[in-house]
């Protein structure tokens, strides 16, 4: 087997990061997407644009500003130091926060589309049956948007797996803390350790294919596996 | 219009053919920029600089990167290139000897420098959050850093506080942005912050009392194997022009100047 202890650490760390980021994004992204799908506020445009920014920006731009903002002189850094958390670069929490920002559009956009596709009518019908706003959301909107949640989760997970630039800039490549698979592969390639690079890269390739296969054959496969109706 | 574009295409082609592309280890970028400018002015030879960790540049040359010269931060990677048959032994030369400095963001403002405890004291007393070093596998300065920490018998204790820059430039950036409170960087990167009296060759190893007063700390050479930096001409169509620039870089006149950039000359 060509995998070293550091390689295994990187794999475990990457999966842990992707899982955690997906969960956090579902928690934060759902209310944002719900609000965006319902609101007529003038803020809708600016908020949508802000969330979609990571799609357009080079990761280096995001990494650069996060490094400055989370550093001891930056606003986030001063807040976290004030709260007794220290500064966030070179920590697992730091790359979790960066990844959440970086993958946000991949969760909010499918969810928003899902909520918008439901339309007003099912919710109005629920309202006539004396459902309050919370019940409308949990008993009507949520089940109807289930496929969108699946898409959002898969995309968030997959996008975090493939993250590189931002983590390279703020992570500091600490084994088991911030040295994720993509960084580990980069280090292997630079050091001409092609065998190890192959092991990890091939693993990534297969894993990514399986994840995308799940996403794109959703209509055929996923309902059978997860009991989701499309 | 078309004729104009054709002319432009031909001209730009000419410009490309005698342009030198020089791969430089990150620690040497600053002097390289200045010195290659001098060379460009006097000889009309245009030079493009590409920088990165020595290991990365070597890997790129191995994969056919169009570099004409390779300024490594060590000797080992130059030997490897020759072994791969990508460079000529005859052109191999030592061009500089680098030094490591323990540095912190505080060292950049002189007023704070005296008030804060010295970097050396903070390192030894474990009074810091992160120590940035260059990746020891990719960057010779990183390897020298690990060797020094081991010589000081601090390595196993501090290992969990180490933060790795992909090359010495990123390592310095971590310290400069104060995200890492301490860092082991190249003397050439911080020489401008040192007063002229302490800079370059006159910045010798201090005794213990001086050590504790100074903000930055020049790592004594006996703590790590020497950082001897070598250059070699990469085989290709520009070998002659590359050799000329190499000769210029190792000439007495230029070697003298390296002192002020934080290197010892040969």
Coordinates of C-alpha atoms in Angstrom, one line a residue:
Chain A
X1 CA 0.0 0.0 0.0
X2 CA 1.4 3.4 -1.0
X3 CA -0.3 5.5 1.6
X4 CA 1.7 6.9 4.5
X5 CA 0.3 7.9 7.9
X6 CA 0.2 11.5 6.7
X7 CA -1.8 10.5 3.6
X8 CA -4.4 8.7 5.8
X9 CA -4.6 11.7 8.1
X10 CA -5.2 13.9 5.0
X11 CA -8.0 11.6 3.8
X12 CA -9.7 11.5 7.2
X13 CA -9.3 15.3 7.6
X14 CA -10.8 16.0 4.2
X15 CA -13.8 13.8 4.8
X16 CA -14.3 15.3 8.2
X17 CA -14.1 18.8 6.8
X18 CA -16.5 18.1 3.9
X19 CA -19.1 16.5 6.2
X20 CA -19.0 19.3 8.7
X21 CA -19.1 22.0 6.1
X22 CA -22.1 20.3 4.4
X23 CA -24.0 20.1 7.7
X24 CA -23.3 23.7 8.6
X25 CA -24.2 24.9 5.1
X26 CA -27.5 23.1 5.2
X27 CA -28.3 24.8 8.6
X28 CA -27.2 28.3 7.4
X29 CA -28.2 28.0 3.7
X30 CA -31.8 26.8 4.2
X31 CA -33.1 30.0 5.9
X32 CA -31.1 32.2 3.5
X33 CA -32.5 30.3 0.5
X34 CA -36.0 30.4 2.0
X35 CA -35.8 34.1 2.6
X36 CA -34.4 34.7 -1.0
X37 CA -37.2 32.7 -2.5
X38 CA -39.9 34.6 -0.6
X39 CA -38.6 38.2 -0.3
X40 CA -39.4 41.2 -2.4
X41 CA -36.9 43.3 -0.5
X42 CA -34.4 45.4 -2.3
X43 CA -31.8 43.5 -0.5
X44 CA -32.5 40.4 -2.5
X45 CA -30.2 41.4 -5.3
X46 CA -27.2 42.4 -3.2
X47 CA -27.5 39.3 -1.0
X48 CA -27.8 37.0 -4.0
X49 CA -24.8 38.6 -5.6
X50 CA -22.7 38.4 -2.4
X51 CA -23.5 34.7 -1.9
X52 CA -22.6 33.9 -5.6
X53 CA -19.3 35.8 -5.4
X54 CA -17.2 32.7 -4.7
X55 CA -18.3 31.3 -8.0
X56 CA -16.6 34.1 -9.8
X57 CA -13.7 35.1 -7.6
X58 CA -10.4 33.3 -7.8
X59 CA -9.8 31.3 -4.5
X60 CA -6.7 33.4 -4.0
X61 CA -8.7 36.5 -3.6
X62 CA -10.9 34.9 -1.0
X63 CA -7.9 33.4 0.7
X64 CA -6.0 36.7 0.7
X65 CA -8.9 38.7 2.3
X66 CA -9.7 35.9 4.8
X67 CA -6.1 35.8 5.8
X68 CA -6.1 39.5 6.5
X69 CA -9.5 39.6 8.1
X70 CA -8.9 36.6 10.3
X71 CA -5.4 37.8 11.3
X72 CA -4.6 39.6 14.5
X73 CA -5.1 43.0 12.9
X74 CA -8.2 42.1 11.0
X75 CA -11.8 42.6 12.2
X76 CA -12.6 38.9 12.4
X77 CA -9.3 38.3 14.1
X78 CA -9.9 41.0 16.7
X79 CA -13.4 39.6 17.4
X80 CA -12.1 36.0 17.9
X81 CA -9.3 37.2 20.0
X82 CA -11.7 39.3 22.1
X83 CA -13.9 36.2 22.5
X84 CA -10.8 34.3 23.7
X85 CA -10.7 32.0 20.6
X86 CA -7.3 33.2 19.3
X87 CA -6.9 33.8 15.6
X88 CA -8.4 31.4 13.0
X89 CA -5.7 30.9 10.3
X90 CA -3.8 27.6 10.7
X91 CA -6.7 26.1 12.6
X92 CA -9.4 23.6 11.6
X93 CA -12.1 26.0 12.6
X94 CA -10.5 28.5 10.3
X95 CA -10.7 26.3 7.2
X96 CA -14.2 25.2 8.1
X97 CA -15.3 28.9 8.1
X98 CA -13.5 29.5 4.8
X99 CA -15.0 26.4 3.2
X100 CA -18.5 27.4 4.4
X101 CA -18.1 30.8 2.6
X102 CA -16.5 29.2 -0.4
X103 CA -19.2 26.6 -0.9
X104 CA -22.2 28.7 0.1
X105 CA -23.6 29.3 -3.5
X106 CA -23.6 25.5 -4.1
X107 CA -26.1 25.1 -1.3
X108 CA -28.2 28.3 -1.5
X109 CA -28.8 28.3 -5.2
X110 CA -30.3 24.8 -5.6
X111 CA -32.4 25.3 -2.4
X112 CA -33.6 28.6 -3.6
X113 CA -34.6 27.1 -7.0
X114 CA -36.3 24.3 -5.1
X115 CA -38.3 26.6 -2.9
X116 CA -39.3 28.8 -5.8
X117 CA -40.5 25.8 -7.8
X118 CA -43.0 24.9 -5.1
X119 CA -44.8 28.2 -5.7
X120 CA -47.3 29.9 -3.4
X121 CA -50.2 27.5 -3.8
X122 CA -49.3 24.5 -1.7
X123 CA -48.4 26.9 1.1
X124 CA -51.6 28.8 0.8
X125 CA -53.6 25.5 0.9
X126 CA -51.7 24.5 4.0
X127 CA -52.6 27.9 5.5
X128 CA -56.3 27.3 4.9
X129 CA -55.8 24.1 6.9
X130 CA -54.6 26.3 9.8
X131 CA -50.8 25.5 9.4
X132 CA -48.7 28.4 10.7
X133 CA -45.6 29.6 8.9
X134 CA -43.4 27.0 10.7
X135 CA -45.7 24.2 9.9
X136 CA -46.0 25.3 6.3
X137 CA -42.2 25.2 6.0
X138 CA -41.7 21.9 7.8
X139 CA -44.7 19.9 6.6
X140 CA -45.1 21.2 3.1
X141 CA -42.0 23.1 1.7
X142 CA -39.3 20.9 3.2
X143 CA -40.7 17.5 1.9
X144 CA -41.4 19.0 -1.5
X145 CA -37.9 20.4 -1.8
X146 CA -36.2 17.2 -0.7
X147 CA -34.5 16.6 -4.1
X148 CA -33.0 20.1 -3.9
X149 CA -31.7 19.3 -0.5
X150 CA -30.0 16.2 -1.9
X151 CA -28.5 18.2 -4.8
X152 CA -27.3 20.9 -2.4
X153 CA -25.7 18.4 0.0
X154 CA -23.9 16.5 -2.7
X155 CA -22.6 19.7 -4.3
X156 CA -21.4 21.1 -1.0
X157 CA -19.7 17.9 -0.1
X158 CA -18.1 17.5 -3.5
X159 CA -17.0 21.2 -3.7
X160 CA -15.4 21.1 -0.3
X161 CA -13.5 17.9 -1.2
X162 CA -12.0 19.7 -4.2
X163 CA -11.0 22.9 -2.3
X164 CA -7.4 23.9 -2.6
X165 CA -6.5 27.5 -3.1
X166 CA -8.2 29.0 0.0
X167 CA -6.9 26.3 2.3
X168 CA -3.4 26.6 0.9
X169 CA -3.4 30.3 1.7
X170 CA -4.8 30.2 5.2
X171 CA -4.2 26.6 6.4
X172 CA -0.4 26.5 6.8
X173 CA -0.4 22.8 5.8
X174 CA -0.4 21.4 9.3
X175 CA -0.7 17.5 9.2
X176 CA -4.0 16.4 10.7
X177 CA -5.2 20.0 11.2
X178 CA -5.2 21.8 7.9
X179 CA -3.3 19.6 5.4
X180 CA -6.2 18.3 3.3
X181 CA -5.9 15.9 0.5
X182 CA -5.5 18.4 -2.3
X183 CA -2.7 20.1 -0.4
X184 CA -1.1 16.8 0.4
X185 CA -1.2 15.8 -3.3
X186 CA 0.3 19.2 -4.3
X187 CA 3.2 18.6 -1.8
X188 CA 3.8 15.1 -3.1
X189 CA 3.9 16.2 -6.7
X190 CA 6.3 19.0 -5.9
X191 CA 8.6 16.6 -4.1
X192 CA 8.4 14.3 -7.1
X193 CA 6.7 11.6 -4.9
X194 CA 4.6 10.6 -7.8
X195 CA 3.6 7.2 -6.4
X196 CA 2.0 8.7 -3.3
X197 CA 0.5 11.4 -5.5
X198 CA -1.0 8.7 -7.7
X199 CA -2.6 6.9 -4.8
X200 CA -4.3 9.9 -3.5
X201 CA -5.2 11.4 -6.9
X202 CA -6.7 8.1 -8.1
X203 CA -8.7 7.9 -4.9
X204 CA -10.0 11.5 -5.4
X205 CA -10.8 10.7 -9.0
X206 CA -12.9 7.6 -8.2
X207 CA -14.6 9.3 -5.2
X208 CA -15.5 12.4 -7.3
X209 CA -16.9 10.2 -10.0
X210 CA -19.1 8.3 -7.6
X211 CA -20.4 11.5 -6.0
X212 CA -21.2 13.1 -9.4
X213 CA -22.7 9.8 -10.6
X214 CA -25.0 10.0 -7.6
X215 CA -25.9 13.5 -8.5
X216 CA -26.6 13.0 -12.1
X217 CA -28.4 9.6 -11.9
X218 CA -30.5 11.0 -9.0
X219 CA -33.7 10.4 -11.0
X220 CA -32.9 6.7 -11.4
X221 CA -30.7 5.7 -8.5
X222 CA -31.2 7.9 -5.5
X223 CA -35.0 7.5 -5.0
X224 CA -34.4 3.7 -4.8
X225 CA -31.6 4.2 -2.3
X226 CA -32.9 7.0 -0.1
X227 CA -36.6 6.7 -0.7
X228 CA -36.9 10.1 -2.2
X229 CA -39.7 10.8 -4.6
X230 CA -38.9 13.1 -7.5
Chain B
X1 CA -4.4 45.7 -40.6
X2 CA -3.6 42.1 -41.3
X3 CA -0.1 43.1 -42.3
X4 CA 0.3 45.0 -39.1
X5 CA -0.7 41.9 -37.1
X6 CA 1.7 39.7 -39.0
X7 CA 4.5 42.1 -38.4
X8 CA 3.6 42.2 -34.7
X9 CA 3.6 38.4 -34.6
X10 CA 7.0 38.2 -36.2
X11 CA 8.4 40.8 -33.9
X12 CA 7.1 39.3 -30.8
X13 CA 8.5 36.0 -32.0
X14 CA 11.9 37.5 -32.2
X15 CA 11.5 39.0 -28.8
X16 CA 10.7 35.6 -27.4
X17 CA 13.5 33.8 -29.0
X18 CA 16.3 35.6 -27.1
X19 CA 14.4 36.2 -23.9
X20 CA 15.9 34.4 -20.9
X21 CA 13.6 32.7 -18.4
X22 CA 15.2 32.2 -15.0
X23 CA 13.8 29.9 -12.3
X24 CA 14.7 31.3 -8.9
X25 CA 14.3 29.8 -5.4
X26 CA 11.9 32.2 -3.5
X27 CA 14.6 33.4 -1.1
X28 CA 16.6 34.9 -3.9
X29 CA 13.8 36.7 -5.8
X30 CA 14.6 40.2 -4.4
X31 CA 18.3 40.3 -5.3
X32 CA 17.5 38.6 -8.6
X33 CA 15.0 41.3 -9.6
X34 CA 17.6 44.1 -8.9
X35 CA 20.6 42.3 -10.4
X36 CA 18.8 41.1 -13.5
X37 CA 17.6 44.7 -14.1
X38 CA 21.2 45.9 -14.1
X39 CA 22.1 43.1 -16.5
X40 CA 19.1 43.9 -18.8
X41 CA 20.1 47.6 -19.0
X42 CA 23.7 46.9 -19.8
X43 CA 23.2 44.0 -22.2
X44 CA 19.8 44.5 -23.7
X45 CA 19.0 40.9 -22.7
X46 CA 15.4 40.6 -21.5
X47 CA 15.0 38.3 -18.5
X48 CA 11.8 36.8 -17.1
X49 CA 11.9 35.6 -13.5
X50 CA 9.8 32.6 -12.2
X51 CA 10.0 31.9 -8.5
X52 CA 8.9 29.1 -6.2
X53 CA 10.3 26.4 -3.9
X54 CA 13.4 24.8 -5.3
X55 CA 11.7 21.4 -5.4
X56 CA 8.7 22.8 -7.3
X57 CA 11.0 24.5 -9.9
X58 CA 13.0 21.3 -10.3
X59 CA 9.8 19.3 -10.8
X60 CA 8.7 21.8 -13.4
X61 CA 12.0 21.6 -15.3
X62 CA 11.8 17.8 -15.2
X63 CA 8.4 18.1 -16.9
X64 CA 9.8 20.3 -19.6
X65 CA 9.3 23.8 -18.3
X66 CA 11.0 26.3 -20.6
X67 CA 13.5 27.7 -18.0
X68 CA 17.1 28.5 -19.1
X69 CA 18.7 28.8 -15.7
X70 CA 17.9 27.3 -12.4
X71 CA 19.0 29.2 -9.2
X72 CA 18.3 26.6 -6.5
X73 CA 18.5 27.1 -2.8
X74 CA 20.6 24.1 -2.3
X75 CA 23.1 21.8 -4.1
X76 CA 21.0 18.6 -4.0
X77 CA 18.4 19.7 -6.6
X78 CA 21.1 20.9 -9.0
X79 CA 22.7 17.5 -8.7
X80 CA 19.4 15.8 -9.4
X81 CA 18.9 17.9 -12.6
X82 CA 22.3 16.9 -13.8
X83 CA 21.5 13.3 -12.9
X84 CA 18.3 13.5 -15.0
X85 CA 20.4 14.7 -17.9
X86 CA 18.6 18.1 -18.0
X87 CA 21.6 20.3 -17.1
X88 CA 25.3 20.4 -17.7
X89 CA 27.8 19.7 -14.9
X90 CA 30.3 22.2 -16.4
X91 CA 28.0 25.2 -15.8
X92 CA 27.3 24.3 -12.2
X93 CA 28.4 27.1 -9.8
X94 CA 27.8 28.2 -6.2
X95 CA 26.3 31.7 -6.2
X96 CA 25.3 32.4 -2.6
X97 CA 25.3 31.1 0.9
X98 CA 22.0 31.8 2.8
X99 CA 21.3 32.4 6.4
X100 CA 18.3 31.7 8.6
X101 CA 16.7 34.4 10.8
X102 CA 14.1 33.9 13.5
X103 CA 11.7 36.8 13.0
X104 CA 8.4 38.1 14.2
X105 CA 6.0 40.8 13.0
X106 CA 7.1 43.0 15.9
X107 CA 10.6 43.1 14.5
X108 CA 9.4 45.3 11.6
X109 CA 8.6 48.3 13.7
X110 CA 11.7 49.4 15.6
X111 CA 9.8 51.1 18.4
X112 CA 8.1 47.9 19.4
X113 CA 11.2 45.9 18.9
X114 CA 12.8 47.0 22.1
X115 CA 9.7 46.7 24.2
X116 CA 8.7 43.2 23.2
X117 CA 10.6 40.2 24.5
X118 CA 13.1 39.0 21.8
X119 CA 12.0 36.3 19.4
X120 CA 14.7 34.1 20.6
X121 CA 13.5 34.2 24.2
X122 CA 9.9 33.6 23.0
X123 CA 11.1 30.6 21.0
X124 CA 13.0 29.0 23.9
X125 CA 10.3 29.8 26.5
X126 CA 7.6 28.4 24.2
X127 CA 5.9 31.8 24.5
X128 CA 4.1 31.9 21.1
X129 CA 1.2 30.3 19.2
X130 CA 2.7 29.5 15.8
X131 CA 6.2 29.1 14.3
X132 CA 6.2 29.4 10.5
X133 CA 8.8 27.5 8.6
X134 CA 9.2 26.5 5.0
X135 CA 8.1 23.0 4.0
X136 CA 11.2 21.0 4.8
X137 CA 10.7 18.6 1.9
X138 CA 10.3 21.3 -0.7
X139 CA 12.5 24.1 0.5
X140 CA 16.1 23.9 1.7
X141 CA 15.4 26.7 4.1
X142 CA 12.7 24.6 5.6
X143 CA 15.1 21.7 6.0
X144 CA 17.7 24.0 7.7
X145 CA 14.9 25.2 10.0
X146 CA 14.0 21.7 11.2
X147 CA 17.7 20.9 11.6
X148 CA 18.2 24.0 13.7
X149 CA 15.2 23.3 15.9
X150 CA 16.5 19.7 16.4
X151 CA 20.0 21.1 17.3
X152 CA 18.3 23.3 19.9
X153 CA 16.4 20.2 21.1
X154 CA 13.2 22.1 20.7
X155 CA 11.8 20.3 17.7
X156 CA 9.7 17.6 19.5
X157 CA 8.2 20.1 21.9
X158 CA 7.3 22.7 19.2
X159 CA 6.3 20.3 16.4
X160 CA 2.6 20.9 17.1
X161 CA 3.1 24.7 16.7
X162 CA 4.7 24.5 13.3
X163 CA 3.0 26.1 10.4
X164 CA 4.3 25.2 6.9
X165 CA 4.7 27.7 4.0
X166 CA 4.8 26.1 0.6
X167 CA 8.1 28.1 0.0
X168 CA 10.1 30.6 2.0
X169 CA 8.1 33.5 0.5
X170 CA 4.8 32.2 1.9
X171 CA 6.5 31.5 5.2
X172 CA 7.6 35.1 5.4
X173 CA 4.1 36.2 4.3
X174 CA 2.6 34.3 7.3
X175 CA 4.9 36.2 9.7
X176 CA 4.5 39.5 7.9
X177 CA 0.7 39.4 8.2
X178 CA 1.2 38.5 11.9
X179 CA -0.9 35.4 11.5
X180 CA 2.1 33.4 12.7
X181 CA 3.8 35.2 15.6
X182 CA 7.2 33.6 14.9
X183 CA 8.9 32.4 11.8
X184 CA 12.2 31.1 10.5
X185 CA 12.9 33.0 7.3
X186 CA 15.8 33.9 5.0
X187 CA 18.0 36.8 6.1
X188 CA 17.6 38.2 2.6
X189 CA 13.9 38.7 3.2
X190 CA 14.3 40.9 6.3
X191 CA 17.6 42.6 5.7
X192 CA 15.9 45.9 5.0
X193 CA 14.6 46.0 8.5
X194 CA 18.0 45.6 10.1
X195 CA 20.0 48.6 10.7
X196 CA 23.1 49.0 8.5
X197 CA 25.4 48.3 11.4
X198 CA 23.9 44.9 12.1
X199 CA 23.2 43.9 8.5
X200 CA 24.8 41.1 6.4
X201 CA 28.3 39.9 7.3
X202 CA 28.5 42.1 10.4
X203 CA 25.4 40.5 11.9
X204 CA 27.4 37.8 13.5
X205 CA 26.4 35.4 16.2
X206 CA 25.7 37.2 19.4
X207 CA 26.4 36.1 22.9
X208 CA 23.5 35.3 25.2
X209 CA 22.8 38.7 26.6
X210 CA 22.7 40.3 23.2
X211 CA 20.5 37.5 22.0
X212 CA 17.8 38.4 24.5
X213 CA 17.8 42.0 23.5
X214 CA 17.5 41.7 19.8
X215 CA 14.1 41.2 18.2
X216 CA 15.3 39.1 15.3
X217 CA 17.8 36.3 15.9
X218 CA 20.3 35.2 13.3
X219 CA 20.4 31.4 13.6
X220 CA 24.0 30.4 14.2
X221 CA 25.4 28.4 11.3
X222 CA 26.6 25.5 13.3
X223 CA 23.0 24.6 14.1
X224 CA 22.2 23.4 10.6
X225 CA 24.0 22.2 7.5
X226 CA 25.1 25.2 5.4
X227 CA 22.6 26.6 2.9
X228 CA 24.8 26.6 -0.2
X229 CA 22.9 27.8 -3.2
X230 CA 23.9 26.6 -6.6
X231 CA 22.9 27.6 -10.1
X232 CA 23.1 25.6 -13.3
X233 CA 22.3 26.1 -17.0
X234 CA 19.3 24.1 -18.1
X235 CA 19.8 22.4 -21.5
X236 CA 18.0 24.1 -24.3
X237 CA 18.2 26.6 -27.1
X238 CA 19.4 29.5 -24.9
X239 CA 22.4 27.9 -23.3
X240 CA 24.9 30.5 -24.5
X241 CA 22.9 33.5 -23.3
X242 CA 22.1 31.7 -20.0
X243 CA 25.8 31.0 -19.4
X244 CA 26.6 34.7 -19.9
X245 CA 24.1 35.7 -17.3
X246 CA 25.3 33.0 -15.0
X247 CA 28.9 34.3 -15.3
X248 CA 27.6 37.8 -14.5
X249 CA 25.9 36.6 -11.4
X250 CA 29.0 34.9 -10.0
X251 CA 31.3 37.7 -11.0
X252 CA 33.2 39.4 -8.2
X253 CA 31.3 42.7 -8.7
X254 CA 27.9 41.0 -8.2
X255 CA 29.2 38.7 -5.4
X256 CA 30.3 41.7 -3.5
X257 CA 26.8 43.1 -3.7
X258 CA 25.2 40.0 -2.3
X259 CA 26.4 40.9 1.1
X260 CA 24.0 43.8 1.3
X261 CA 21.1 41.4 0.3
X262 CA 21.8 39.1 3.3
X263 CA 24.0 36.5 1.7
X264 CA 27.6 35.4 2.1
X265 CA 29.3 35.4 -1.3
X266 CA 31.7 32.9 -2.8

